[in-house]
Amino acid sequence: MEDQLKPSKIKRVRPETLEFIILYNQLRGKAFTGNTQLAEALGFNSTSSITEIIKSRQNIDPEKFRIFKEIYKDYLTQRKPTENTVSQPAEPGIPMYEIIATASGVEVYNDINDTQSVGRMNFPGIEECDFALPVWGHSMYPYLENGCWVALKIIHDKKILPGEVYYIEWGDYRMYKRLLAGDHPDEVIAHSDNTTEMIGNRLKYAPFVVKIDDIKKLCLVKDIHKKHNH
């Protein structure tokens, strides 16, 4: 009975949930600052309800979705600028979040959606990226150095290019790994570039298998920046 109460991925994501996820990503930072504000506006008892919906593990209640569209209808309706309105240019660059994402796989609990950005990263080549995170740990050295920042592009369809370095949210972990093709089409091998550090006769950062369906978020590392660029 206890196992039946644990949350699991829903079998079918309803159309209104898909629409909510799309609108959520469009309005976050414009109509509301984070999940705490949104949860209060929609009458949720906890921000975890928003997180579960955004990660497609729970469908949104149709009444909650109606309230969402009613509250933020002004943001959903595209209005032509009048003589008294001045269009504001989009803020350049991508948001930087001081969330611990580790090259070694240390367990963390922060949700990026509940975090305020600490600045903007802006230089040529990252225009298609979505956000930036710092790197902690040494398992991906020398490709990723401890303390550097990386620009990330979200891969929504989970189509993985074997050999590229990705940021993945898997289980309760956030990590950077080079993903290689697995022995089966539904899995990949998470490989660490640091193959010099040993514990006895074993690699300190040994490769391991990850089921693609178990990856909650997949982002391609597009660029690396050694210093903060606020």
XYZ file of C-alpha atoms in Angstrom:
230
model
C 0.000 0.000 0.000
C 2.814 2.397 0.867
C 4.439 1.925 -2.559
C 1.153 2.770 -4.268
C 1.164 6.213 -2.626
C 4.523 7.209 -4.091
C 4.267 9.645 -7.056
C 4.889 8.154 -10.487
C 4.847 9.439 -14.038
C 1.301 9.720 -15.354
C 0.405 7.542 -18.311
C -1.267 10.307 -20.340
C -0.566 14.017 -20.259
C -3.824 15.830 -21.007
C -3.940 18.635 -23.635
C -4.612 21.352 -21.051
C -1.523 20.220 -19.130
C 0.648 20.488 -22.247
C -0.782 23.951 -22.935
C -0.157 24.984 -19.324
C 3.492 23.878 -19.543
C 3.980 25.916 -22.731
C 2.327 29.011 -21.248
C 4.207 28.558 -17.972
C 7.554 28.713 -19.780
C 6.421 31.772 -21.743
C 5.143 33.720 -18.722
C 7.650 32.763 -16.015
C 9.676 35.842 -15.187
C 7.123 38.117 -16.864
C 3.719 37.454 -15.284
C 5.072 35.743 -12.164
C 8.544 35.417 -10.663
C 8.514 31.784 -9.548
C 6.536 28.775 -8.425
C 5.797 30.201 -4.983
C 3.926 33.186 -6.408
C 2.122 31.034 -8.971
C 1.076 28.416 -6.396
C -0.472 31.127 -4.218
C -2.317 32.642 -7.185
C -3.807 29.282 -8.209
C -4.606 28.143 -4.674
C -2.102 25.288 -4.408
C -0.937 24.387 -0.905
C 2.624 23.753 -2.052
C 4.975 24.711 -4.883
C 5.607 21.001 -5.385
C 2.249 20.749 -7.180
C 3.513 23.178 -9.836
C 6.776 21.249 -10.144
C 4.948 17.929 -10.596
C 2.804 19.414 -13.388
C 5.751 21.062 -15.170
C 7.664 17.775 -15.110
C 4.617 15.951 -16.590
C 4.169 13.793 -13.520
C 0.739 15.238 -12.718
C -2.075 16.723 -14.818
C -3.367 20.171 -13.958
C -6.946 20.397 -12.749
C -9.085 22.005 -15.508
C -10.468 24.550 -13.039
C -6.950 25.544 -11.967
C -6.028 25.963 -15.623
C -9.091 28.178 -16.196
C -8.065 30.331 -13.241
C -4.507 30.511 -14.588
C -5.679 31.832 -17.959
C -8.086 34.271 -16.305
C -5.444 35.724 -13.964
C -2.833 36.155 -16.697
C -5.147 36.931 -19.617
C -3.477 40.297 -20.192
C -0.175 38.527 -20.814
C -1.799 35.941 -23.083
C -3.482 38.530 -25.299
C -1.133 40.151 -27.768
C -2.002 43.807 -28.000
C -0.785 46.273 -30.593
C 1.256 49.119 -29.110
C -0.489 52.497 -29.033
C 0.997 55.966 -29.031
C 1.118 55.893 -25.235
C 2.946 52.572 -24.987
C 6.622 52.037 -25.627
C 7.833 48.549 -26.389
C 10.671 47.429 -24.159
C 13.542 45.552 -25.792
C 14.136 42.029 -24.528
C 16.843 41.787 -21.885
C 20.002 40.518 -23.596
C 21.641 37.251 -22.710
C 20.434 34.202 -20.797
C 19.675 33.930 -17.046
C 22.360 32.566 -14.737
C 21.271 30.472 -11.753
C 23.459 29.803 -8.719
C 22.195 26.222 -8.495
C 24.692 23.525 -7.634
C 24.967 21.260 -10.657
C 27.830 18.913 -10.125
C 30.175 17.011 -12.347
C 30.327 14.342 -9.653
C 26.643 13.639 -9.011
C 26.109 15.083 -5.530
C 22.450 14.961 -4.492
C 20.696 18.331 -4.493
C 17.121 19.448 -3.913
C 16.837 22.989 -5.286
C 14.386 23.579 -8.120
C 15.587 26.018 -10.783
C 11.993 27.168 -11.287
C 11.930 28.454 -7.690
C 15.231 30.322 -7.985
C 15.943 33.918 -8.925
C 18.655 34.488 -11.518
C 21.894 36.032 -10.269
C 22.720 37.769 -13.547
C 22.820 37.408 -17.315
C 25.358 35.682 -19.535
C 25.740 37.413 -22.869
C 28.340 36.813 -25.549
C 28.245 35.626 -29.206
C 27.352 31.991 -29.747
C 24.823 31.438 -26.960
C 21.794 33.108 -28.551
C 19.921 29.778 -28.779
C 20.719 28.748 -25.193
C 18.116 28.829 -22.428
C 20.066 29.352 -19.183
C 23.485 29.003 -17.555
C 24.675 27.078 -14.484
C 28.014 26.793 -12.672
C 30.060 23.601 -12.479
C 31.187 21.942 -9.261
C 33.329 18.842 -8.932
C 36.108 17.362 -11.023
C 34.683 14.313 -12.826
C 34.473 16.159 -16.171
C 37.948 17.741 -15.969
C 39.620 18.886 -18.191
C 36.559 19.617 -20.378
C 34.685 21.282 -17.511
C 36.669 22.967 -14.771
C 35.375 23.420 -11.251
C 33.844 26.916 -10.933
C 33.263 27.618 -14.619
C 29.846 28.506 -16.056
C 28.181 26.667 -18.942
C 25.488 27.827 -21.354
C 22.788 25.165 -21.794
C 20.180 24.456 -24.463
C 17.159 22.414 -23.383
C 16.589 19.266 -25.485
C 12.858 18.633 -25.223
C 12.656 15.445 -27.312
C 15.564 13.744 -25.477
C 17.324 13.024 -28.765
C 20.895 12.465 -27.662
C 23.958 12.922 -29.854
C 26.361 10.264 -28.540
C 29.673 11.739 -27.447
C 28.386 15.207 -26.531
C 28.419 16.610 -22.993
C 25.037 17.187 -21.361
C 23.543 18.512 -18.159
C 21.006 15.967 -16.923
C 18.521 15.840 -14.087
C 18.245 12.173 -13.244
C 16.578 10.830 -10.120
C 17.462 13.293 -7.354
C 20.710 14.328 -9.014
C 21.954 17.093 -11.281
C 25.140 16.370 -13.168
C 27.236 16.973 -16.250
C 28.240 13.872 -18.194
C 29.396 12.859 -21.641
C 26.613 10.590 -22.885
C 27.564 7.588 -24.986
C 25.348 5.084 -26.788
C 24.265 2.231 -24.535
C 23.883 -1.448 -25.304
C 20.127 -0.902 -25.702
C 18.292 1.930 -27.513
C 16.475 3.024 -24.332
C 19.647 3.717 -22.365
C 22.854 5.733 -22.478
C 26.180 5.496 -20.704
C 27.128 8.461 -18.515
C 30.866 8.862 -18.966
C 33.288 11.076 -17.001
C 36.191 12.706 -18.857
C 38.397 12.502 -15.758
C 39.883 9.020 -16.040
C 43.086 9.747 -14.129
C 41.807 9.774 -10.537
C 41.666 6.299 -9.032
C 40.567 4.724 -5.757
C 42.740 1.658 -5.456
C 42.561 0.019 -8.852
C 39.141 1.474 -9.706
C 38.168 4.689 -11.444
C 36.974 7.342 -8.992
C 34.394 8.478 -11.560
C 33.274 5.228 -13.163
C 30.756 5.211 -16.054
C 27.207 4.089 -15.369
C 24.030 3.329 -17.318
C 21.047 5.720 -17.347
C 17.614 4.906 -18.752
C 16.559 7.694 -21.140
C 13.001 7.667 -19.739
C 14.422 8.353 -16.262
C 16.047 11.614 -17.376
C 13.824 14.464 -16.157
C 15.676 17.276 -17.936
C 18.268 17.103 -20.698
C 20.359 20.093 -21.801
C 23.240 20.228 -24.255
C 26.364 22.066 -23.091
C 26.781 24.664 -25.851
C 29.489 26.938 -24.451
C 31.800 27.301 -21.469
C 32.711 30.522 -19.695
C 35.525 30.519 -17.151
C 34.440 33.615 -15.196
C 31.174 35.158 -14.031
C 29.670 37.415 -16.673
C 26.939 39.412 -14.931
